[in-house]
Coordinates of C-alpha atoms in Angstrom, one line a residue:
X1 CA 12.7 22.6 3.3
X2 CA 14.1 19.1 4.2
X3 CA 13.8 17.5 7.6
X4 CA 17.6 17.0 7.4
X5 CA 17.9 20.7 7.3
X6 CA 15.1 21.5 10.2
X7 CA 16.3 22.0 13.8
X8 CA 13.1 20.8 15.7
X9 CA 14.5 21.5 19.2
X10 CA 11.6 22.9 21.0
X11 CA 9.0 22.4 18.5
X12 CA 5.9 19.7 18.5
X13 CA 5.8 18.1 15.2
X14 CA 2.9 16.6 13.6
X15 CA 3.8 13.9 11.3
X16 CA 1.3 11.8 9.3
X17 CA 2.8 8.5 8.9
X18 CA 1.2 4.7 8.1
X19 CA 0.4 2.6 10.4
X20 CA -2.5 0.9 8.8
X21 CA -0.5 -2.5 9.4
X22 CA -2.0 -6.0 10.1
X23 CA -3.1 -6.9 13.2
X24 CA -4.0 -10.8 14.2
X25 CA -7.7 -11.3 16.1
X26 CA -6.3 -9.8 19.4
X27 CA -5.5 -7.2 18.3
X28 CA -1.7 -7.6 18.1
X29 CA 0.8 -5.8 15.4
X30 CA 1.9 -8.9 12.9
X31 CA 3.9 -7.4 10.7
X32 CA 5.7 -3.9 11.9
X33 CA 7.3 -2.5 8.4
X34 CA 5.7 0.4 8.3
X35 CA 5.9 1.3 12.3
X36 CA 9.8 0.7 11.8
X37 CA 9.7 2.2 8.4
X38 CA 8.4 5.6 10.2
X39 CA 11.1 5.4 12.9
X40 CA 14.4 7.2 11.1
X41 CA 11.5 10.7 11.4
X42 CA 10.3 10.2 14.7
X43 CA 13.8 9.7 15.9
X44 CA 15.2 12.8 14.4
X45 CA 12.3 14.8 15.8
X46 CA 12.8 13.4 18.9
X47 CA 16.6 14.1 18.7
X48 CA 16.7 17.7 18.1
X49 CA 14.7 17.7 21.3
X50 CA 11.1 17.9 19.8
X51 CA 8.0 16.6 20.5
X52 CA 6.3 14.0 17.9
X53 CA 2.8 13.8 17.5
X54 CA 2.0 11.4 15.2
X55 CA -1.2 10.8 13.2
X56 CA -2.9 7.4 11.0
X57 CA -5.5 6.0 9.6
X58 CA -6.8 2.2 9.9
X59 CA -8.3 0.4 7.8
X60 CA -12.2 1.6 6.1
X61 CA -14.0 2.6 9.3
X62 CA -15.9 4.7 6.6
X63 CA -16.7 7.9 9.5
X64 CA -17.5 5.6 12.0
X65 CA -16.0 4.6 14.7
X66 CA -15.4 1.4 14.9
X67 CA -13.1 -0.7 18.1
X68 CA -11.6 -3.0 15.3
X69 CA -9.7 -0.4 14.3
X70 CA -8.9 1.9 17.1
X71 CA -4.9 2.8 16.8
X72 CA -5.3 2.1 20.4
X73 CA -4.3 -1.8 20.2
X74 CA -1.0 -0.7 18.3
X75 CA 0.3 1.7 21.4
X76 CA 2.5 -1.2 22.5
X77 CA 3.8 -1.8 19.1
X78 CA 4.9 2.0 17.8
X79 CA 6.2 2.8 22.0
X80 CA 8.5 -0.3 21.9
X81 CA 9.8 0.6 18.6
X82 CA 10.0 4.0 19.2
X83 CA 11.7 3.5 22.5
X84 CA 9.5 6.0 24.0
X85 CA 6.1 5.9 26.7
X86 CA 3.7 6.8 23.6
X87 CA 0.6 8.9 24.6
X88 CA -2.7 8.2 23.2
X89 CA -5.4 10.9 22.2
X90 CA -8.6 8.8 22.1
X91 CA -9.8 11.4 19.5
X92 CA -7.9 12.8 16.8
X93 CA -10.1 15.9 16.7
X94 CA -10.5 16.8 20.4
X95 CA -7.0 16.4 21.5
X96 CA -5.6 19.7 22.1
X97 CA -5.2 18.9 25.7
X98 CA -3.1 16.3 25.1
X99 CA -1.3 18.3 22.3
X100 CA -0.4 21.2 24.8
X101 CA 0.4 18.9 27.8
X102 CA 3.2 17.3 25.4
X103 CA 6.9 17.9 26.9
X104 CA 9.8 18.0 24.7
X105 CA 11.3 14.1 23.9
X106 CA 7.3 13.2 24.2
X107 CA 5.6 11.5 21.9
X108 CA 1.3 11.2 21.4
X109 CA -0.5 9.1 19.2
X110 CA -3.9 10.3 17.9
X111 CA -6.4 8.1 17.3
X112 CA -7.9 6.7 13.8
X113 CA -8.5 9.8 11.3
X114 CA -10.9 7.7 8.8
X115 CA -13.2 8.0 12.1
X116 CA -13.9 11.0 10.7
X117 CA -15.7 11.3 7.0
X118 CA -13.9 15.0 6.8
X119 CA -10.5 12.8 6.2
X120 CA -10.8 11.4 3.4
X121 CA -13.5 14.7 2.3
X122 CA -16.3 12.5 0.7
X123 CA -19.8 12.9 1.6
X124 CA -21.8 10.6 3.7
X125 CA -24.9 8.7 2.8
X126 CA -25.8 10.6 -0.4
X127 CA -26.1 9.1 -3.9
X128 CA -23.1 10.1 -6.0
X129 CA -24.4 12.0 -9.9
X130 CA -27.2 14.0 -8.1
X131 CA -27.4 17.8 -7.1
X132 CA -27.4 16.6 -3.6
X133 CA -24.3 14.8 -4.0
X134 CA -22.9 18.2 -5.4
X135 CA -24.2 20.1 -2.8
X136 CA -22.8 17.7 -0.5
X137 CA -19.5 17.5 -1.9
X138 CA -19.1 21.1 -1.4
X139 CA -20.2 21.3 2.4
X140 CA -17.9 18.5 2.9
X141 CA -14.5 19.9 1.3
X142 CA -15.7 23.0 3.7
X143 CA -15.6 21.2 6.5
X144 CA -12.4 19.0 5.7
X145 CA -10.5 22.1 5.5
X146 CA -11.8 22.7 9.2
X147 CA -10.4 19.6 10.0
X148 CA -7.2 20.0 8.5
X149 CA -7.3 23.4 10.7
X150 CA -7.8 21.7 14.0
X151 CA -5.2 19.0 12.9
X152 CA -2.9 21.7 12.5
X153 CA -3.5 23.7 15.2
X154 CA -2.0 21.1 17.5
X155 CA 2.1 21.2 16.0
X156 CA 4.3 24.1 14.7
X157 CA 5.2 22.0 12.0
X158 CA 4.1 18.9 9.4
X159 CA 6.1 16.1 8.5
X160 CA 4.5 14.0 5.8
X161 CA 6.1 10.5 5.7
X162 CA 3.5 8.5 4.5
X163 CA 4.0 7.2 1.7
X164 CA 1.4 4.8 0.9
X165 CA -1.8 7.6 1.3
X166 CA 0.1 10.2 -0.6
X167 CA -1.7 9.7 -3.5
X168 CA -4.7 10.9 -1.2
X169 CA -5.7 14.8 -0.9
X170 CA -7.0 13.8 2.4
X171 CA -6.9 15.9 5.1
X172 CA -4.0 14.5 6.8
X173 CA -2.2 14.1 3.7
X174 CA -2.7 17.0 1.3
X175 CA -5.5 20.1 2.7
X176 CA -3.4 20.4 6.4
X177 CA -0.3 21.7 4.4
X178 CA -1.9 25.2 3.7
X179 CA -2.0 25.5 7.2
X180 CA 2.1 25.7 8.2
X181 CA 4.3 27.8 6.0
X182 CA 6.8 26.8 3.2
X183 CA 9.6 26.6 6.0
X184 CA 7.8 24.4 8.3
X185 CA 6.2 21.7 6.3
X186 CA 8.3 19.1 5.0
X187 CA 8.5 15.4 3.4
X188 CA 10.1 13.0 6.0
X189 CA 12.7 10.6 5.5
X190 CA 10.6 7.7 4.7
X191 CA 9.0 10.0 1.9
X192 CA 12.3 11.1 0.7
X193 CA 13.7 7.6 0.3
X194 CA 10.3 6.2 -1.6
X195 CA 10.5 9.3 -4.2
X196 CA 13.9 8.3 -4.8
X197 CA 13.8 4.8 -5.5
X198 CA 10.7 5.1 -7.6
X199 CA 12.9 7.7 -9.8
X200 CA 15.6 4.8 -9.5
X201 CA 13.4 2.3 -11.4
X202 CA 11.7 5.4 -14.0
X203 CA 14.9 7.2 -14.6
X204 CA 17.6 4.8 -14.2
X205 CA 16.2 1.8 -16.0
X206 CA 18.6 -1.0 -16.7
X207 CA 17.3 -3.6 -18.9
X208 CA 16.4 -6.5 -19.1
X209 CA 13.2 -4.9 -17.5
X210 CA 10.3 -7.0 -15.3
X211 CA 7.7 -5.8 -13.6
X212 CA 5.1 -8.5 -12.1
X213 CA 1.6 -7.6 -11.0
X214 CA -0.5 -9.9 -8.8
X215 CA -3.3 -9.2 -7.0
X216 CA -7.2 -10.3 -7.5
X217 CA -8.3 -7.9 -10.0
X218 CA -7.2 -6.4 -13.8
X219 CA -9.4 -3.4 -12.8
X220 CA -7.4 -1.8 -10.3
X221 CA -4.6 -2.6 -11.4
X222 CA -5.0 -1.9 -15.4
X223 CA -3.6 1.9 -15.2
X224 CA -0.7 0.8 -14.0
X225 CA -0.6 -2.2 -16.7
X226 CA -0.9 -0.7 -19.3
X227 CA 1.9 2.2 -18.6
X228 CA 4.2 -0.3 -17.7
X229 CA 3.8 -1.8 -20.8
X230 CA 5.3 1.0 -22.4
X231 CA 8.7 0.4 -20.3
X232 CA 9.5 -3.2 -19.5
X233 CA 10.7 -5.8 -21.0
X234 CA 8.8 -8.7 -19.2
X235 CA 5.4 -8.0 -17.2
X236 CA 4.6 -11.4 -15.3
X237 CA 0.3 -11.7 -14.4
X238 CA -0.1 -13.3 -11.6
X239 CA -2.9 -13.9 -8.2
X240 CA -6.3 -13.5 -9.1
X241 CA -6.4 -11.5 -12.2
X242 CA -5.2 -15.3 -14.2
X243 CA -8.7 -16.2 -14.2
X244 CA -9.9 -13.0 -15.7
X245 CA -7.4 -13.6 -19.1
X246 CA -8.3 -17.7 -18.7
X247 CA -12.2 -16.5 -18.9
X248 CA -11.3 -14.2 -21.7
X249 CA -10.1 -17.1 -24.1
X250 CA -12.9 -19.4 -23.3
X251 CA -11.1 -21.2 -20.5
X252 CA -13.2 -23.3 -17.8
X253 CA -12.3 -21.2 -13.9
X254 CA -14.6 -23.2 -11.6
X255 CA -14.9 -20.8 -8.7
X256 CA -12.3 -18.7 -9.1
X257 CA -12.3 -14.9 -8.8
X258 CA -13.1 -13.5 -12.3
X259 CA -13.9 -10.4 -13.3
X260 CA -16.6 -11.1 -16.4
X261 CA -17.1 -7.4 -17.3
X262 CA -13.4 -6.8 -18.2
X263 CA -12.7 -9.9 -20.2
X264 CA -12.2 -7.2 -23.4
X265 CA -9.7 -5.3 -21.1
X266 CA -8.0 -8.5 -20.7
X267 CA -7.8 -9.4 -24.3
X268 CA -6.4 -5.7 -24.8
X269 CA -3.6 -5.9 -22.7
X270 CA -2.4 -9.1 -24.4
X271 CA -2.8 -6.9 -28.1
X272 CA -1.1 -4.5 -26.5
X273 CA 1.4 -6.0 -25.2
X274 CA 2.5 -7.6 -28.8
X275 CA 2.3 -4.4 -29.7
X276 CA 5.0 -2.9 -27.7
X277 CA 7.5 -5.9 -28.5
X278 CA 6.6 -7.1 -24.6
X279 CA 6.8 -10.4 -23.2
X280 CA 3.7 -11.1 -21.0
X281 CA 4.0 -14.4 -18.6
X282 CA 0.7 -15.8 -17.6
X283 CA 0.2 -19.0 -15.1
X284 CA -0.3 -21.7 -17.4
X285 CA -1.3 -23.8 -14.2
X286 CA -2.3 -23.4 -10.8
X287 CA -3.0 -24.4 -7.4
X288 CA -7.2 -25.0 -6.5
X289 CA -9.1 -26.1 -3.9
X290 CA -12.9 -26.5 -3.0
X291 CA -12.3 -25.9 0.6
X292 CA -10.3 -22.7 1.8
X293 CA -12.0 -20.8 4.5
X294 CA -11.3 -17.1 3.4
X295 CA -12.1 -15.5 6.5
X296 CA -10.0 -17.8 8.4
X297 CA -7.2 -18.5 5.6
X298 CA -7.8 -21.8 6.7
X299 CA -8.7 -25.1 5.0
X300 CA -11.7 -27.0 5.8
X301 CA -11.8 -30.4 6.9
X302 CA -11.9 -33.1 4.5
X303 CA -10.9 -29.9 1.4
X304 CA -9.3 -31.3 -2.3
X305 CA -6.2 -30.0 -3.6
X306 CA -5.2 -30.0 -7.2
X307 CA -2.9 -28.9 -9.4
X308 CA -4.7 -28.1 -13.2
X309 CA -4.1 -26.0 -16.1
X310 CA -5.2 -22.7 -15.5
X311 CA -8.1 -22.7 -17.8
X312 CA -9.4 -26.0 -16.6
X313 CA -10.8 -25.5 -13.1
X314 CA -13.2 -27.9 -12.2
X315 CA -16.6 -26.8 -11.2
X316 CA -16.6 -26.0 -7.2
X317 CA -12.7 -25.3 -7.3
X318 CA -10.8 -22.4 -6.8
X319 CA -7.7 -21.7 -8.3
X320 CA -5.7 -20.0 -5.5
X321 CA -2.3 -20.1 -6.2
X322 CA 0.3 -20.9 -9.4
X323 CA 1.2 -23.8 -10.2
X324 CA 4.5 -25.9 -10.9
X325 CA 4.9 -25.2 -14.3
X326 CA 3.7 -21.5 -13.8
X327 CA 6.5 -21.0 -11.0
X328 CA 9.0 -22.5 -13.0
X329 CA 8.0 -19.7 -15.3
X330 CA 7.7 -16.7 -13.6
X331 CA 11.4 -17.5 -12.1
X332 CA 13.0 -18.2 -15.7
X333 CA 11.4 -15.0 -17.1
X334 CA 13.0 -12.6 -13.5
X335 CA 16.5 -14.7 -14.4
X336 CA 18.9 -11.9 -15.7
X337 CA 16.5 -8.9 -15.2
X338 CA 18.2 -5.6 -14.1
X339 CA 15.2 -3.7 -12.7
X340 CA 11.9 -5.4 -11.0
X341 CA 8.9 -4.1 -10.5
X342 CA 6.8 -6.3 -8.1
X343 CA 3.4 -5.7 -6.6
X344 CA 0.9 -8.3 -5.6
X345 CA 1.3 -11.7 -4.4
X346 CA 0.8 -15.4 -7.2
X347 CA -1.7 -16.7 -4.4
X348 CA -3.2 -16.5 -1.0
X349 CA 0.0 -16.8 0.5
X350 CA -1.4 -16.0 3.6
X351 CA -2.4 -19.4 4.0
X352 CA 0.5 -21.5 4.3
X353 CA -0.8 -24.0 2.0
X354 CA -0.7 -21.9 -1.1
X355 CA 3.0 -20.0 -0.4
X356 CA 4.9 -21.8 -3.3
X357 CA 4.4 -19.4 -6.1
X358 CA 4.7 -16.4 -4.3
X359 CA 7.5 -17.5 -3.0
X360 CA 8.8 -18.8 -6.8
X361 CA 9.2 -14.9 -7.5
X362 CA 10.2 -13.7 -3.8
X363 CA 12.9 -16.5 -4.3
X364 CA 13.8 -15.6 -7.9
X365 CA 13.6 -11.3 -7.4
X366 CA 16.4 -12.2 -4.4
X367 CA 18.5 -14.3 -6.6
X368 CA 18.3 -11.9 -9.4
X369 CA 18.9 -8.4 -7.1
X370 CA 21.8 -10.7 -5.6
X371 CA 23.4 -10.7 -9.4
X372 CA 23.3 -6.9 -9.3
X373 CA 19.4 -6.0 -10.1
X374 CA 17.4 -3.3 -9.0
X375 CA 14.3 -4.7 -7.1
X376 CA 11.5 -2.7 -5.9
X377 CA 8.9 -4.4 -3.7
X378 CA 6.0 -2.3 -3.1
X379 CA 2.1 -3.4 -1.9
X380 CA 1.2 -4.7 1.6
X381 CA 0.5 -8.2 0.5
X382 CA 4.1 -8.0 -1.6
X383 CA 5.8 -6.9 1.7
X384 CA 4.4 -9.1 3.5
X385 CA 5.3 -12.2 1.2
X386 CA 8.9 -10.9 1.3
X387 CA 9.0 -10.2 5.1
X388 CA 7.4 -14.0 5.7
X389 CA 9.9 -15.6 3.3
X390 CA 12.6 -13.7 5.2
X391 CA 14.1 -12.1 2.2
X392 CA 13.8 -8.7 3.2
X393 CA 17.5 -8.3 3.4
X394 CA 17.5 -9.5 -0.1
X395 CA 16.0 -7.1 -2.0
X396 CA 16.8 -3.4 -3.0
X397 CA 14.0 -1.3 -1.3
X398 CA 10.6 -2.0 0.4
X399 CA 8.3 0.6 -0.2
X400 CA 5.0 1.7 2.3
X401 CA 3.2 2.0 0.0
X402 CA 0.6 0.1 -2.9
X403 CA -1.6 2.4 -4.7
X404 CA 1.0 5.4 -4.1
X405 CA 3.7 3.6 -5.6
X406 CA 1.6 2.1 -8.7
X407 CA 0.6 6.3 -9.2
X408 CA 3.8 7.3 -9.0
X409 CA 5.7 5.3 -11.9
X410 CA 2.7 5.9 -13.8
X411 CA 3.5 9.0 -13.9
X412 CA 1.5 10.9 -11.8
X413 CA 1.9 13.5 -9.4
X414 CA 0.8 12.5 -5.7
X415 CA -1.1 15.3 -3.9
X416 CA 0.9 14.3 -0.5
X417 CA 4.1 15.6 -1.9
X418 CA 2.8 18.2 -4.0
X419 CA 1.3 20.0 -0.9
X420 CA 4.8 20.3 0.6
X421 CA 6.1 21.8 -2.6
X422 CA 3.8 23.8 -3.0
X423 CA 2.6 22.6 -6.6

């Protein structure tokens, strides 16, 4: 079943979207790309003359509840988007009140799943390896599925569309879809539109081939890494994960983000790399600074800025950013590519200071898709770097979603869509 082929006239859908989006210290949406990337759905529901409830997580409230990040504070946000008066369940699983006193052309808003442990199904406050944890595990996946019951009870049909948790079997994502029958559960449009262009970039590859990872760590993203070096051409390093490959060859990092126990990974990317006859571009330089206030992305009064090689950070710097030389690089090695891959930012972009080298390859992926490239821009921070660049209109396709993406060209196959096919 596709949701182009459903008539939902008459019918309250439940669709789990994402709208785990950024929100600025009053609570106010600050970048909407997943509220309006949710909107072709909702609209078609709403269309037909349905009812839309829709359902999200926020942020790691880890089974609690926590204010911070009630879906409350994004009301405004999805019901001027929407166009619609959205109703808000204060409790996602306690609202069949609100879930029956929805009219057709209505449209509810449940509040944050992850305030519950049973969505994403792990157990709470016991020590993972021991029986207990076993015995725990088991209790919980018991009671997720009740969850998943009660979620479902609400609709007469699912709608998965999102994207960026469907590499989750969480309740919302994966265990609610034994509850509705093959010819009411479906992927939405956003869904359909992400599996599509990640088979545009794995099926239809046109070379020259780049993919550029950023981000603070080689751990999370090494999976990914080292797939991909098995299919591009060009892999640019960038963000946080320089200091790691710097460390590994002896190089002096001041105080910059390193992860010591996976210098060896490091040094077996680059082997493999020559390996597969692939061209890996690290940041020969960077940006540092001894005085950027993280929590605020602000710098301190009377901070130091300098530009140094990448593996010569002075002691109580940070290298937060790329530098000249290393933009210069990342943009000549994108030049000509046919396919891009990028996910992570060069540098903290979100302080305005250190926006040059993320913006080197924002600049550079637009000039290249321009000349007839296939881009794919997929990651929060990624998406966000485009959208505050403004060169979301240059680019091939934003995907919702980071860690579902990077699954999905590795191969892998995401538990949010096999539910609905019923793999």
């Amino acid at each position: 079943m596709t949701i182009d082929q459903f008539n939902f006239a008459g019918k309250k859908a439940i669709v789990r979207v994402d709208f785990n989006v950024p929100l600025d210290e009053n609570g106010n949406v600050t970048d909407d790309t997943r509220i309006r990337g949710a909107l072709p759905t909702l609209k078609k529901i709403l269309a037909d003359g349905g009812a839309v409830i829709m359902m999200s997580h926020m942020g790691k409230p880890k089974g609690k509840v926590n204010p911070k990040l009630s879906l409350k504070q994004i009301v405004p946000a999805v019901s001027k988007a929407l166009g619609v008066d959205v109703k808000f369940a204060p409790d996602c699983a306690n609202a069949s009140e609100e879930a029956a006193a929805l009219k057709m052309g209505e449209a509810l808003l449940l509040e944050n799943l992850r305030y519950y442990p049973e969505e994403e199904g792990k157990p709470v406050g016991v020590e993972k390896g021991t029986p207990e944890y076993d015995e725990a595990k088991k209790a919980m996946k018991a009671s997720q599925k009740e969850f998943a019951k009660t979620l479902a009870s609400y609709a007469d049909c699912y709608v998965m569309d999102a994207f960026g948790t469907a590499h989750r079997k969480h309740a919302s994502t994966a265990v609610i879809a034994d509850y509705f029958d093959a010819d009411s559960k479906m992927l939405g449009l956003l869904m359909e539109k992400e599996v599509q262009a990640v088979d545009n970039v794995l099926s239809n590859i046109k070379r020259p081939f780049v993919a550029i990872m950023g981000g603070s760590k080689v751990s999370s993203k090494i999976g990914i890494i080292e797939n991909l070096l098995g299919k591009v051409d060009k892999l640019i390093l960038c963000g946080g994960m320089t200091y790691t490959f710097a460390k590994a060859h002896g190089g002096q990092i001041g105080n910059s983000i390193v992860e010591l126990d996976k210098l060896d990974v490091a040094l077996g990317v680059e082997e493999l790399a020559k390996k597969n006859g692939v061209e890996l571009v690290l940041g020969s330089d960077c940006t540092a600074t001894d005085g950027l206030d993280f929590g605020t992305m602000t710098l301190k009064p009377g901070s130091q800025i300098i530009n140094c090689p990448a593996n010569q950070v002075p002691d109580g710097f940070e290298g937060v950013d790329a530098g000249p030389e290393s933009q210069k690089d990342f943009a000549n090695a994108i030049k000509g590519a046919k396919t891009i891959l990028w996910n992570g930012p060069a540098g903290v972009f979100e302080c305005d200071t250190f926006t040059p080298g993320s913006r080197a390859i924002g600049e550079a992926v637009a000039e290249a898709t321009a000349e007839g490239a296939f881009s794919l821009i997929g990651g929060g921070d990624s998406v966000a770097c485009v959208n505050k660049f403004g060169l979301a209109d240059k680019v091939s396709y934003i995907s919702t979603g980071g860690g579902a993406l990077l699954e999905a060209i590795e191969g892998k196959v995401l538990p949010g869509v096999a539910a609905i096919k019923g793999e």
